[in-house]
CSV table of N, CA, C and O and ligand atoms in Angstrom, one decimal:
chain,number,residue,atom,x,y,z
R,1,MET,N,0.1,-24.1,-1.7
R,1,MET,CA,0.1,-24.0,-3.0
R,1,MET,C,1.6,-23.6,-3.2
R,1,MET,O,2.5,-22.8,-2.5
R,2,ALA,N,1.9,-23.8,-4.4
R,2,ALA,CA,3.1,-23.2,-5.2
R,2,ALA,C,3.4,-22.6,-5.1
R,2,ALA,O,2.4,-21.6,-5.4
R,3,GLU,N,4.3,-22.3,-4.5
R,3,GLU,CA,5.0,-20.9,-4.8
R,3,GLU,C,5.1,-20.2,-6.4
R,3,GLU,O,5.9,-20.4,-6.6
R,4,GLY,N,4.4,-19.7,-7.1
R,4,GLY,CA,4.6,-19.2,-8.1
R,4,GLY,C,4.9,-17.5,-7.8
R,4,GLY,O,5.5,-17.4,-7.6
R,5,ILE,N,4.8,-17.0,-9.3
R,5,ILE,CA,5.6,-15.7,-9.3
R,5,ILE,C,4.1,-14.5,-9.1
R,5,ILE,O,4.3,-13.5,-8.5
R,6,ARG,N,3.4,-14.9,-8.8
R,6,ARG,CA,2.2,-13.9,-7.8
R,6,ARG,C,2.6,-14.1,-6.6
R,6,ARG,O,1.5,-13.6,-5.3
R,7,THR,N,3.1,-15.1,-5.6
R,7,THR,CA,3.2,-15.1,-4.3
R,7,THR,C,4.4,-14.2,-3.4
R,7,THR,O,4.4,-14.0,-3.0
R,8,VAL,N,5.2,-14.8,-4.5
R,8,VAL,CA,7.3,-14.1,-4.3
R,8,VAL,C,7.0,-14.1,-5.5
R,8,VAL,O,8.1,-14.8,-6.4
R,9,MET,N,8.3,-12.8,-5.3
R,9,MET,CA,9.3,-12.0,-6.3
R,9,MET,C,10.5,-11.9,-6.5
R,9,MET,O,10.4,-10.9,-5.0
R,10,ASP,N,11.5,-12.7,-5.9
R,10,ASP,CA,12.5,-12.5,-5.3
R,10,ASP,C,13.0,-10.8,-5.5
R,10,ASP,O,13.9,-10.6,-4.6
R,11,ASP,N,12.9,-10.4,-6.7
R,11,ASP,CA,13.4,-9.2,-6.7
R,11,ASP,C,12.3,-7.7,-6.4
R,11,ASP,O,12.4,-6.7,-7.0
R,12,CYS,N,11.5,-8.2,-6.2
R,12,CYS,CA,10.9,-7.6,-5.3
R,12,CYS,C,11.1,-6.3,-4.3
R,12,CYS,O,10.7,-7.2,-3.1
R,13,ILE,N,10.9,-5.0,-4.1
R,13,ILE,CA,11.6,-4.4,-3.0
R,13,ILE,C,10.5,-4.9,-1.9
R,13,ILE,O,10.5,-5.1,-0.4
R,14,PHE,N,9.0,-4.3,-2.0
R,14,PHE,CA,7.6,-4.8,-1.4
R,14,PHE,C,7.5,-5.9,-0.3
R,14,PHE,O,6.8,-6.7,-0.1
R,15,CYS,N,8.1,-7.3,-1.8
R,15,CYS,CA,8.2,-8.5,-1.2
R,15,CYS,C,9.9,-8.7,0.1
R,15,CYS,O,8.5,-9.7,1.3
R,16,LYS,N,10.3,-8.2,-0.3
R,16,LYS,CA,11.4,-8.1,0.9
R,16,LYS,C,10.7,-7.7,1.9
R,16,LYS,O,11.3,-8.1,3.4
R,17,ILE,N,10.2,-6.1,1.6
R,17,ILE,CA,10.2,-5.6,3.0
R,17,ILE,C,8.6,-6.7,3.9
R,17,ILE,O,8.7,-6.5,4.8
R,18,ALA,N,7.7,-6.7,3.0
R,18,ALA,CA,7.0,-7.8,3.7
R,18,ALA,C,7.4,-8.8,4.6
R,18,ALA,O,7.2,-9.6,5.0
R,19,ARG,N,7.9,-9.6,3.7
R,19,ARG,CA,9.0,-10.9,4.8
R,19,ARG,C,10.5,-10.2,5.5
R,19,ARG,O,11.0,-11.4,5.8
R,20,GLY,N,10.5,-9.0,5.4
R,20,GLY,CA,11.3,-8.4,7.1
R,20,GLY,C,12.8,-8.9,6.2
R,20,GLY,O,13.8,-8.6,7.4
R,21,GLN,N,13.3,-9.0,5.0
R,21,GLN,CA,14.3,-8.8,4.4
R,21,GLN,C,15.1,-7.2,4.2
R,21,GLN,O,16.2,-7.6,3.5
R,22,ILE,N,14.2,-6.3,4.0
R,22,ILE,CA,14.4,-4.9,4.1
R,22,ILE,C,13.9,-3.9,5.2
R,22,ILE,O,12.4,-4.4,5.2
R,23,PRO,N,14.8,-3.7,6.1
R,23,PRO,CA,13.7,-3.0,7.0
R,23,PRO,C,12.9,-2.0,6.5
R,23,PRO,O,12.6,-1.1,5.6
R,24,SER,N,11.7,-2.1,7.4
R,24,SER,CA,10.8,-0.8,7.2
R,24,SER,C,9.8,-0.4,8.8
R,24,SER,O,10.3,-1.4,9.6
R,25,LYS,N,9.2,0.4,9.7
R,25,LYS,CA,8.7,0.9,9.9
R,25,LYS,C,7.5,0.4,10.3
R,25,LYS,O,6.4,1.5,9.6
R,26,LYS,N,7.2,-0.4,10.6
R,26,LYS,CA,6.0,-1.7,10.7
R,26,LYS,C,4.6,-1.1,11.1
R,26,LYS,O,4.5,-0.9,12.1
R,27,VAL,N,3.4,-1.4,10.3
R,27,VAL,CA,2.5,-0.3,11.4
R,27,VAL,C,1.4,-1.6,11.3
R,27,VAL,O,0.9,-1.4,12.4
R,28,TYR,N,1.6,-2.4,10.8
R,28,TYR,CA,0.4,-3.4,10.8
R,28,TYR,C,0.6,-5.2,10.0
R,28,TYR,O,2.2,-4.9,9.3
R,29,GLU,N,0.7,-5.6,10.8
R,29,GLU,CA,1.1,-7.6,10.1
R,29,GLU,C,-0.3,-8.3,9.9
R,29,GLU,O,-0.6,-8.6,11.9
R,30,ASP,N,-0.6,-9.0,9.5
R,30,ASP,CA,-1.3,-10.5,9.3
R,30,ASP,C,-0.9,-11.1,8.9
R,30,ASP,O,0.5,-11.0,7.5
R,31,GLU,N,-1.7,-12.7,8.5
R,31,GLU,CA,-0.9,-13.8,7.6
R,31,GLU,C,-1.1,-12.6,6.0
R,31,GLU,O,0.1,-13.4,5.3
R,32,ASP,N,-1.8,-12.3,5.5
R,32,ASP,CA,-1.8,-12.0,4.0
R,32,ASP,C,-1.6,-10.4,4.4
R,32,ASP,O,-1.6,-9.9,2.5
R,33,ILE,N,-1.3,-9.3,4.7
R,33,ILE,CA,-1.5,-7.9,5.1
R,33,ILE,C,-0.3,-7.9,6.3
R,33,ILE,O,0.2,-8.4,6.4
R,34,PHE,N,0.9,-6.7,4.9
R,34,PHE,CA,1.6,-5.9,5.8
R,34,PHE,C,1.4,-4.5,5.6
R,34,PHE,O,0.8,-4.0,4.4
R,35,ALA,N,1.8,-3.4,6.3
R,35,ALA,CA,1.7,-1.8,6.7
R,35,ALA,C,2.4,-1.3,7.4
R,35,ALA,O,3.5,-1.9,8.3
R,36,PHE,N,3.0,-0.5,6.5
R,36,PHE,CA,4.3,0.1,7.0
R,36,PHE,C,4.7,1.0,6.6
R,36,PHE,O,4.1,2.1,5.6
R,37,GLN,N,5.8,2.4,6.6
R,37,GLN,CA,5.7,3.6,7.0
R,37,GLN,C,6.7,4.3,5.4
R,37,GLN,O,7.7,3.5,5.0
R,38,ASP,N,5.6,4.9,4.9
R,38,ASP,CA,6.1,5.2,3.4
R,38,ASP,C,7.8,6.0,3.8
R,38,ASP,O,7.5,6.3,5.3
R,39,ILE,N,9.3,5.6,3.4
R,39,ILE,CA,9.9,6.4,3.7
R,39,ILE,C,10.0,7.7,3.3
R,39,ILE,O,11.2,8.3,3.0
R,40,ASN,N,9.6,7.9,2.3
R,40,ASN,CA,9.5,9.7,1.6
R,40,ASN,C,7.6,10.5,2.1
R,40,ASN,O,7.8,10.3,1.1
R,41,PRO,N,7.5,10.6,3.3
R,41,PRO,CA,6.0,10.5,2.9
R,41,PRO,C,6.0,11.7,3.0
R,41,PRO,O,6.3,13.0,2.9
R,42,GLN,N,4.3,12.1,2.9
R,42,GLN,CA,4.0,12.9,2.0
R,42,GLN,C,2.9,14.0,2.4
R,42,GLN,O,2.3,14.6,2.4
R,43,ALA,N,3.1,13.1,3.7
R,43,ALA,CA,2.1,14.5,4.6
R,43,ALA,C,2.7,13.7,6.0
R,43,ALA,O,3.1,13.0,6.7
R,44,PRO,N,2.2,14.5,7.1
R,44,PRO,CA,1.9,13.6,8.5
R,44,PRO,C,1.7,12.2,8.4
R,44,PRO,O,2.7,11.6,9.7
R,45,VAL,N,0.3,11.7,8.2
R,45,VAL,CA,0.5,10.6,8.1
R,45,VAL,C,0.6,9.6,7.1
R,45,VAL,O,-0.2,10.4,6.1
R,46,HIS,N,1.7,9.1,7.3
R,46,HIS,CA,1.7,8.1,5.6
R,46,HIS,C,2.2,6.9,5.6
R,46,HIS,O,3.6,6.8,5.2
R,47,PHE,N,1.3,6.1,5.5
R,47,PHE,CA,2.0,4.4,5.8
R,47,PHE,C,0.7,4.3,4.3
R,47,PHE,O,0.2,4.4,3.5
R,48,MET,N,1.9,2.9,3.7
R,48,MET,CA,0.8,1.9,3.0
R,48,MET,C,0.9,0.6,3.4
R,48,MET,O,1.2,0.0,4.2
R,49,MET,N,-0.4,-0.2,2.9
R,49,MET,CA,-0.8,-1.3,3.3
R,49,MET,C,-0.4,-1.9,1.6
R,49,MET,O,-1.2,-1.6,0.6
R,50,ILE,N,-0.1,-3.4,1.5
R,50,ILE,CA,0.3,-4.2,0.7
R,50,ILE,C,-0.3,-5.7,1.1
R,50,ILE,O,-0.5,-6.2,2.3
R,51,PRO,N,-0.7,-6.4,-0.3
R,51,PRO,CA,-0.6,-8.2,0.4
R,51,PRO,C,0.6,-8.5,-0.1
R,51,PRO,O,1.4,-8.2,-0.3
R,52,LYS,N,0.5,-9.7,1.0
R,52,LYS,CA,2.2,-9.9,1.4
R,52,LYS,C,2.5,-11.0,0.0
R,52,LYS,O,2.8,-11.2,-0.4
R,53,ARG,N,1.0,-11.2,-0.4
R,53,ARG,CA,1.7,-12.1,-2.1
R,53,ARG,C,1.8,-11.1,-3.2
R,53,ARG,O,1.0,-9.6,-3.4
R,54,HIS,N,2.7,-11.5,-3.8
R,54,HIS,CA,2.5,-10.9,-4.9
R,54,HIS,C,1.5,-10.1,-6.0
R,54,HIS,O,1.5,-11.2,-6.5
R,55,ILE,N,1.2,-8.9,-6.1
R,55,ILE,CA,0.4,-8.7,-6.9
R,55,ILE,C,1.0,-7.9,-7.7
R,55,ILE,O,1.4,-6.7,-7.2
R,56,ALA,N,0.9,-7.5,-9.2
R,56,ALA,CA,2.0,-6.1,-10.0
R,56,ALA,C,1.2,-5.1,-9.7
R,56,ALA,O,1.9,-4.3,-9.5
R,57,SER,N,0.2,-5.3,-10.0
R,57,SER,CA,-0.8,-3.4,-9.4
R,57,SER,C,-2.4,-4.5,-9.5
R,57,SER,O,-2.4,-5.1,-9.8
R,58,LEU,N,-2.6,-3.2,-9.2
R,58,LEU,CA,-4.2,-3.4,-9.6
R,58,LEU,C,-5.0,-3.8,-10.8
R,58,LEU,O,-5.7,-4.7,-10.7
R,59,ALA,N,-4.5,-3.0,-11.5
R,59,ALA,CA,-4.1,-3.5,-13.3
R,59,ALA,C,-4.9,-5.2,-13.3
R,59,ALA,O,-5.2,-5.9,-13.9
R,60,ASP,N,-3.2,-5.7,-12.9
R,60,ASP,CA,-3.6,-6.6,-12.8
R,60,ASP,C,-4.0,-7.9,-11.4
R,60,ASP,O,-3.8,-9.7,-11.2
R,61,ALA,N,-4.9,-7.3,-10.7
R,61,ALA,CA,-5.7,-7.7,-9.9
R,61,ALA,C,-6.7,-9.1,-10.1
R,61,ALA,O,-7.1,-8.2,-11.7
R,62,THR,N,-7.5,-10.0,-9.4
R,62,THR,CA,-8.8,-10.9,-10.0
R,62,THR,C,-9.3,-10.8,-8.8
R,62,THR,O,-8.9,-10.4,-8.1
R,63,LEU,N,-10.3,-12.1,-9.3
R,63,LEU,CA,-11.1,-11.9,-8.5
R,63,LEU,C,-10.7,-12.4,-7.2
R,63,LEU,O,-11.3,-12.7,-6.4
R,64,GLU,N,-9.8,-13.7,-7.3
R,64,GLU,CA,-9.0,-14.7,-6.6
R,64,GLU,C,-8.5,-13.0,-5.7
R,64,GLU,O,-8.8,-13.3,-4.6
R,65,ASP,N,-8.1,-12.2,-5.4
R,65,ASP,CA,-7.3,-11.4,-4.6
R,65,ASP,C,-8.6,-10.8,-4.0
R,65,ASP,O,-8.0,-9.6,-3.3
R,66,ALA,N,-9.5,-10.1,-4.8
R,66,ALA,CA,-10.7,-10.0,-3.7
R,66,ALA,C,-10.7,-9.9,-2.6
R,66,ALA,O,-11.7,-9.0,-1.4
R,67,LYS,N,-10.6,-10.7,-1.9
R,67,LYS,CA,-10.6,-11.1,-0.6
R,67,LYS,C,-9.5,-9.8,0.4
R,67,LYS,O,-10.2,-9.2,1.7
R,68,VAL,N,-8.0,-10.4,0.4
R,68,VAL,CA,-6.9,-9.6,0.3
R,68,VAL,C,-6.9,-7.6,0.2
R,68,VAL,O,-7.0,-7.1,1.1
R,69,LEU,N,-7.9,-7.3,-0.8
R,69,LEU,CA,-8.5,-5.9,-1.5
R,69,LEU,C,-8.9,-6.1,-0.4
R,69,LEU,O,-9.5,-4.6,0.0
R,70,GLY,N,-10.0,-6.3,-0.1
R,70,GLY,CA,-10.8,-5.9,0.7
R,70,GLY,C,-10.9,-6.1,2.5
R,70,GLY,O,-11.1,-4.4,3.2
R,71,ARG,N,-10.4,-6.1,2.4
R,71,ARG,CA,-9.9,-6.4,3.7
R,71,ARG,C,-8.5,-5.2,4.1
R,71,ARG,O,-8.7,-4.9,5.2
R,72,ILE,N,-7.8,-5.0,3.3
R,72,ILE,CA,-7.2,-4.1,3.1
R,72,ILE,C,-7.4,-2.8,3.6
R,72,ILE,O,-7.7,-1.3,4.1
R,73,LEU,N,-8.8,-3.1,2.9
R,73,LEU,CA,-9.8,-1.8,2.5
R,73,LEU,C,-10.4,-1.6,3.6
R,73,LEU,O,-10.4,0.0,4.7
R,74,ALA,N,-10.8,-2.6,4.9
R,74,ALA,CA,-11.9,-2.7,6.1
R,74,ALA,C,-11.1,-2.3,7.4
R,74,ALA,O,-11.4,-1.9,7.7
R,75,LEU,N,-9.6,-2.0,6.3
R,75,LEU,CA,-8.7,-2.5,8.0
R,75,LEU,C,-7.9,-0.8,8.1
R,75,LEU,O,-7.7,-0.5,8.8
R,76,SER,N,-7.8,-0.1,6.9
R,76,SER,CA,-7.2,1.2,6.8
R,76,SER,C,-8.1,2.0,7.5
R,76,SER,O,-6.8,3.1,7.7
R,77,GLY,N,-9.4,1.9,7.8
R,77,GLY,CA,-10.0,3.3,9.2
R,77,GLY,C,-9.0,3.0,9.7
R,77,GLY,O,-9.0,4.4,10.8
R,78,ARG,N,-8.4,2.2,10.6
R,78,ARG,CA,-8.2,1.6,12.5
R,78,ARG,C,-7.4,2.5,11.9
R,78,ARG,O,-7.1,2.6,12.7
R,79,LEU,N,-6.6,1.4,11.2
R,79,LEU,CA,-5.2,2.0,11.0
R,79,LEU,C,-4.6,2.7,11.3
R,79,LEU,O,-3.8,3.7,11.8
R,80,ALA,N,-5.1,4.1,10.0
R,80,ALA,CA,-5.3,6.1,10.0
R,80,ALA,C,-5.4,6.2,11.2
R,80,ALA,O,-4.6,7.3,12.0
R,81,ARG,N,-6.3,6.0,12.1
R,81,ARG,CA,-7.1,6.4,13.5
R,81,ARG,C,-6.1,6.4,14.9
R,81,ARG,O,-5.2,7.3,15.0
R,82,GLU,N,-5.1,5.4,14.8
R,82,GLU,CA,-4.7,4.6,15.3
R,82,GLU,C,-2.5,5.3,15.1
R,82,GLU,O,-2.1,6.0,15.7
R,83,GLN,N,-2.9,5.4,14.3
R,83,GLN,CA,-1.1,6.4,13.0
R,83,GLN,C,-1.6,8.1,13.6
R,83,GLN,O,-0.7,8.7,12.8
R,84,GLY,N,-2.5,8.8,14.0
R,84,GLY,CA,-3.0,10.0,14.2
R,84,GLY,C,-3.3,10.4,13.0
R,84,GLY,O,-3.2,12.0,13.1
R,85,SER,N,-4.9,9.6,12.5
R,85,SER,CA,-5.6,10.4,11.1
R,85,SER,C,-7.2,10.0,11.6
R,85,SER,O,-7.9,8.6,10.9
R,86,PRO,N,-8.1,10.6,13.4
R,86,PRO,CA,-8.9,9.7,13.2
R,86,PRO,C,-9.9,11.0,12.1
R,86,PRO,O,-10.8,10.1,12.2
R,87,ASP,N,-9.4,12.2,11.6
R,87,ASP,CA,-11.2,12.3,11.0
R,87,ASP,C,-10.8,12.0,9.6
R,87,ASP,O,-11.5,13.3,8.9
R,88,GLY,N,-10.1,11.0,8.9
R,88,GLY,CA,-10.6,10.7,7.8
R,88,GLY,C,-9.1,10.8,7.0
R,88,GLY,O,-8.1,11.4,7.8
R,89,TYR,N,-8.6,10.4,6.3
R,89,TYR,CA,-7.6,10.0,5.3
R,89,TYR,C,-7.8,10.1,3.8
R,89,TYR,O,-9.0,10.2,3.6
R,90,ARG,N,-6.8,9.8,2.7
R,90,ARG,CA,-7.0,9.9,1.7
R,90,ARG,C,-6.0,8.7,0.9
R,90,ARG,O,-4.6,8.5,2.1
R,91,THR,N,-6.9,7.4,0.5
R,91,THR,CA,-6.1,6.5,0.1
R,91,THR,C,-5.9,7.3,-1.9
R,91,THR,O,-6.3,7.5,-2.2
R,92,ILE,N,-5.0,5.9,-2.2
R,92,ILE,CA,-4.2,6.6,-3.3
R,92,ILE,C,-3.8,5.4,-3.7
R,92,ILE,O,-2.5,4.4,-3.0
R,93,ILE,N,-3.9,4.9,-4.7
R,93,ILE,CA,-3.3,3.4,-5.6
R,93,ILE,C,-3.1,4.1,-6.6
R,93,ILE,O,-3.8,4.4,-7.7
R,94,ASN,N,-1.3,4.3,-6.9
R,94,ASN,CA,-1.1,4.4,-8.3
R,94,ASN,C,-1.0,3.4,-8.8
R,94,ASN,O,-0.4,1.9,-8.4
R,95,THR,N,-1.3,3.3,-10.7
R,95,THR,CA,-1.6,1.8,-11.3
R,95,THR,C,-0.9,2.1,-12.7
R,95,THR,O,-1.6,3.2,-13.1
R,96,GLY,N,0.2,1.6,-12.4
R,96,GLY,CA,1.0,1.0,-14.0
R,96,GLY,C,1.2,2.9,-14.5
R,96,GLY,O,1.4,3.9,-14.2
R,97,ARG,N,2.0,3.1,-15.9
R,97,ARG,CA,2.4,4.2,-16.3
R,97,ARG,C,1.6,4.9,-16.3
R,97,ARG,O,1.8,6.4,-15.5
R,98,ILE,N,0.4,4.8,-16.6
R,98,ILE,CA,-0.9,5.9,-16.5
R,98,ILE,C,-1.0,6.6,-15.2
R,98,ILE,O,-0.8,8.2,-14.4
R,99,GLY,N,-0.9,5.6,-14.3
R,99,GLY,CA,-0.7,6.5,-12.9
R,99,GLY,C,0.2,6.6,-11.9
R,99,GLY,O,0.5,7.0,-10.8
R,100,ARG,N,1.6,6.4,-12.8
R,100,ARG,CA,2.5,7.1,-12.4
R,100,ARG,C,3.2,6.0,-11.6
R,100,ARG,O,3.5,6.8,-10.4
R,101,GLN,N,2.7,5.1,-11.0
R,101,GLN,CA,3.5,3.8,-10.2
R,101,GLN,C,4.3,3.5,-10.2
R,101,GLN,O,5.5,2.9,-11.7
R,102,GLU,N,5.5,4.2,-8.7
R,102,GLU,CA,7.2,3.3,-9.7
R,102,GLU,C,7.4,2.0,-8.5
R,102,GLU,O,8.3,1.5,-9.0
R,103,VAL,N,6.5,1.5,-7.6
R,103,VAL,CA,7.3,0.2,-7.2
R,103,VAL,C,5.7,-0.8,-7.3
R,103,VAL,O,5.3,-0.4,-7.4
R,104,GLN,N,6.4,-1.6,-8.4
R,104,GLN,CA,5.3,-2.5,-9.2
R,104,GLN,C,5.1,-3.7,-8.1
R,104,GLN,O,5.3,-4.9,-8.9
R,105,HIS,N,4.2,-3.9,-6.9
R,105,HIS,CA,3.2,-4.5,-6.5
R,105,HIS,C,2.7,-3.2,-5.8
R,105,HIS,O,2.7,-3.1,-4.4
R,106,LEU,N,1.2,-4.3,-5.9
R,106,LEU,CA,0.4,-3.4,-5.3
R,106,LEU,C,0.5,-2.8,-4.1
R,106,LEU,O,0.6,-3.6,-3.2
R,107,HIS,N,0.0,-1.7,-3.9
R,107,HIS,CA,0.5,-1.1,-2.8
R,107,HIS,C,-0.9,0.3,-2.6
R,107,HIS,O,-1.5,0.8,-3.7
R,108,VAL,N,-1.6,0.2,-1.2
R,108,VAL,CA,-2.9,1.1,-1.1
R,108,VAL,C,-1.8,2.5,0.0
R,108,VAL,O,-1.5,2.0,1.0
R,109,HIS,N,-1.7,3.6,-1.0
R,109,HIS,CA,-1.4,5.1,0.5
R,109,HIS,C,-2.3,4.9,1.2
R,109,HIS,O,-3.4,5.2,0.8
R,110,VAL,N,-1.3,5.5,2.5
R,110,VAL,CA,-3.2,6.1,3.4
R,110,VAL,C,-2.5,7.2,3.9
R,110,VAL,O,-1.3,7.2,4.5
R,111,LEU,N,-2.9,8.6,3.4
R,111,LEU,CA,-2.4,10.3,3.8
R,111,LEU,C,-3.2,11.1,4.5
R,111,LEU,O,-4.5,10.8,4.5
R,112,GLY,N,-2.7,11.6,5.9
R,112,GLY,CA,-3.9,11.8,6.7
R,112,GLY,C,-2.9,12.9,7.9
R,112,GLY,O,-1.8,12.8,6.9
R,113,GLY,N,-3.7,13.5,8.4
R,113,GLY,CA,-2.7,14.2,9.2
R,113,GLY,C,-4.3,14.9,9.9
R,113,GLY,O,-5.2,14.6,9.3
R,114,PRO,N,-3.8,16.1,10.4
R,114,PRO,CA,-4.6,17.2,10.9
R,114,PRO,C,-5.8,17.8,10.1
R,114,PRO,O,-6.2,18.8,10.1
R,115,GLU,N,-4.0,18.4,9.1
R,115,GLU,CA,-5.5,19.3,8.3
R,115,GLU,C,-6.4,18.3,6.7
R,115,GLU,O,-5.4,17.9,6.3
R,116,PRO,N,-7.3,19.3,6.9
R,116,PRO,CA,-7.4,18.7,5.3
R,116,PRO,C,-6.3,19.1,3.9
R,116,PRO,O,-5.8,20.0,3.7
R,117,PHE,N,-5.9,17.5,2.9
R,117,PHE,CA,-5.7,17.9,1.4
R,117,PHE,C,-6.3,18.8,0.9
R,117,PHE,O,-7.7,19.6,1.0
R,118,GLY,N,-5.2,19.2,-0.1
R,118,GLY,CA,-6.2,20.1,-1.9
R,118,GLY,C,-7.3,18.9,-2.8
R,118,GLY,O,-7.6,17.9,-2.1
R,119,ARG,N,-7.2,19.6,-3.0
R,119,ARG,CA,-8.0,18.5,-3.9
R,119,ARG,C,-7.6,17.8,-5.0
R,119,ARG,O,-6.8,18.2,-4.4
R,120,MET,N,-8.5,16.8,-5.2
R,120,MET,CA,-7.8,15.6,-5.1
R,120,MET,C,-6.8,15.5,-6.4
R,120,MET,O,-5.9,15.1,-6.9
R,121,MET,N,-7.6,16.3,-7.8
R,121,MET,CA,-6.5,16.2,-8.4
R,121,MET,C,-6.6,18.2,-9.1
R,121,MET,O,-7.8,18.3,-9.2
R,122,PRO,N,-5.6,18.5,-9.8
R,122,PRO,CA,-5.9,19.8,-10.5
R,122,PRO,C,-6.7,19.9,-11.3
R,122,PRO,O,-7.2,18.9,-12.4
R,123,ARG,N,-7.9,21.8,-11.4
R,123,ARG,CA,-8.4,21.6,-11.9
R,123,ARG,C,-8.7,21.8,-13.6
R,123,ARG,O,-9.3,21.1,-14.4
R,124,SER,N,-7.3,22.4,-13.4
R,124,SER,CA,-7.2,22.4,-15.0
R,124,SER,C,-5.8,20.9,-15.9
R,124,SER,O,-5.5,20.9,-14.9
R,125,ALA,N,-5.2,21.8,-16.7
R,125,ALA,CA,-4.6,21.1,-17.0
R,125,ALA,C,-2.8,20.6,-17.0
R,125,ALA,O,-2.5,19.9,-16.5
G,201,5GP,P1,3.9,4.6,-5.9
G,201,5GP,O1,4.7,5.8,-6.6
G,201,5GP,O2,4.9,3.4,-6.8
G,201,5GP,O3,2.6,4.9,-5.7
G,201,5GP,O4,4.5,4.6,-4.6
G,201,5GP,C1,5.6,3.8,-4.1
G,201,5GP,C2,5.7,4.0,-2.9
G,201,5GP,O5,6.7,3.8,-2.4
G,201,5GP,C3,6.8,5.6,-2.6
G,201,5GP,O6,5.9,6.9,-1.8
G,201,5GP,C4,7.8,5.9,-1.9
G,201,5GP,O7,8.7,6.8,-1.1
G,201,5GP,C5,7.9,4.1,-1.6
G,201,5GP,N1,9.3,3.7,-1.5
G,201,5GP,C6,10.0,3.4,-2.2
G,201,5GP,N2,11.1,2.8,-1.9
G,201,5GP,C7,11.0,2.5,-0.4
G,201,5GP,C8,11.5,1.5,0.6
G,201,5GP,O8,12.4,1.0,0.3
G,201,5GP,N3,11.2,1.4,1.4
G,201,5GP,C9,9.4,2.5,2.0
G,201,5GP,N4,8.8,1.8,2.7
G,201,5GP,N5,9.1,3.0,0.8
G,201,5GP,C10,9.9,3.1,0.2
G,202,ZN,ZN1,6.5,-8.4,-4.5
């Protein structure tokens, strides 16, 4: 397949991490998926799972991406257990401006640890 914009982005930090061009603490890797520790963890367990192929955000995903996105979700429980969150975890996908996405390569945050989190969203404005 020709390497287009959705395959490799030269100036994308997460493409570089997936290719090993920027160091990261790897959690898991296969042909299509890379998982690594968040550099600024927000919980005792905090890693990210990304498709190796560049997809800018969940809003940019198409049905062609369904398989890798399904595999990421299906693998998240095993990796969360292995990373020390056996009793559940929270997945977060920040998307676009409204979702306050900071890195423009689709990533699934997996957060966990020994204690339950607070509510998902504040109740008041
Ligand atoms: P977002 O706000 O886009 O959902 O999350 C971006 C996440 O990427 C943040 O949690 C941030 O700590 C993490 N991050 C940004 N740059 C790097 C990096 O170079 N290495 C790693 N491991 N994580 C990063
Ligand atoms: Zn990328």
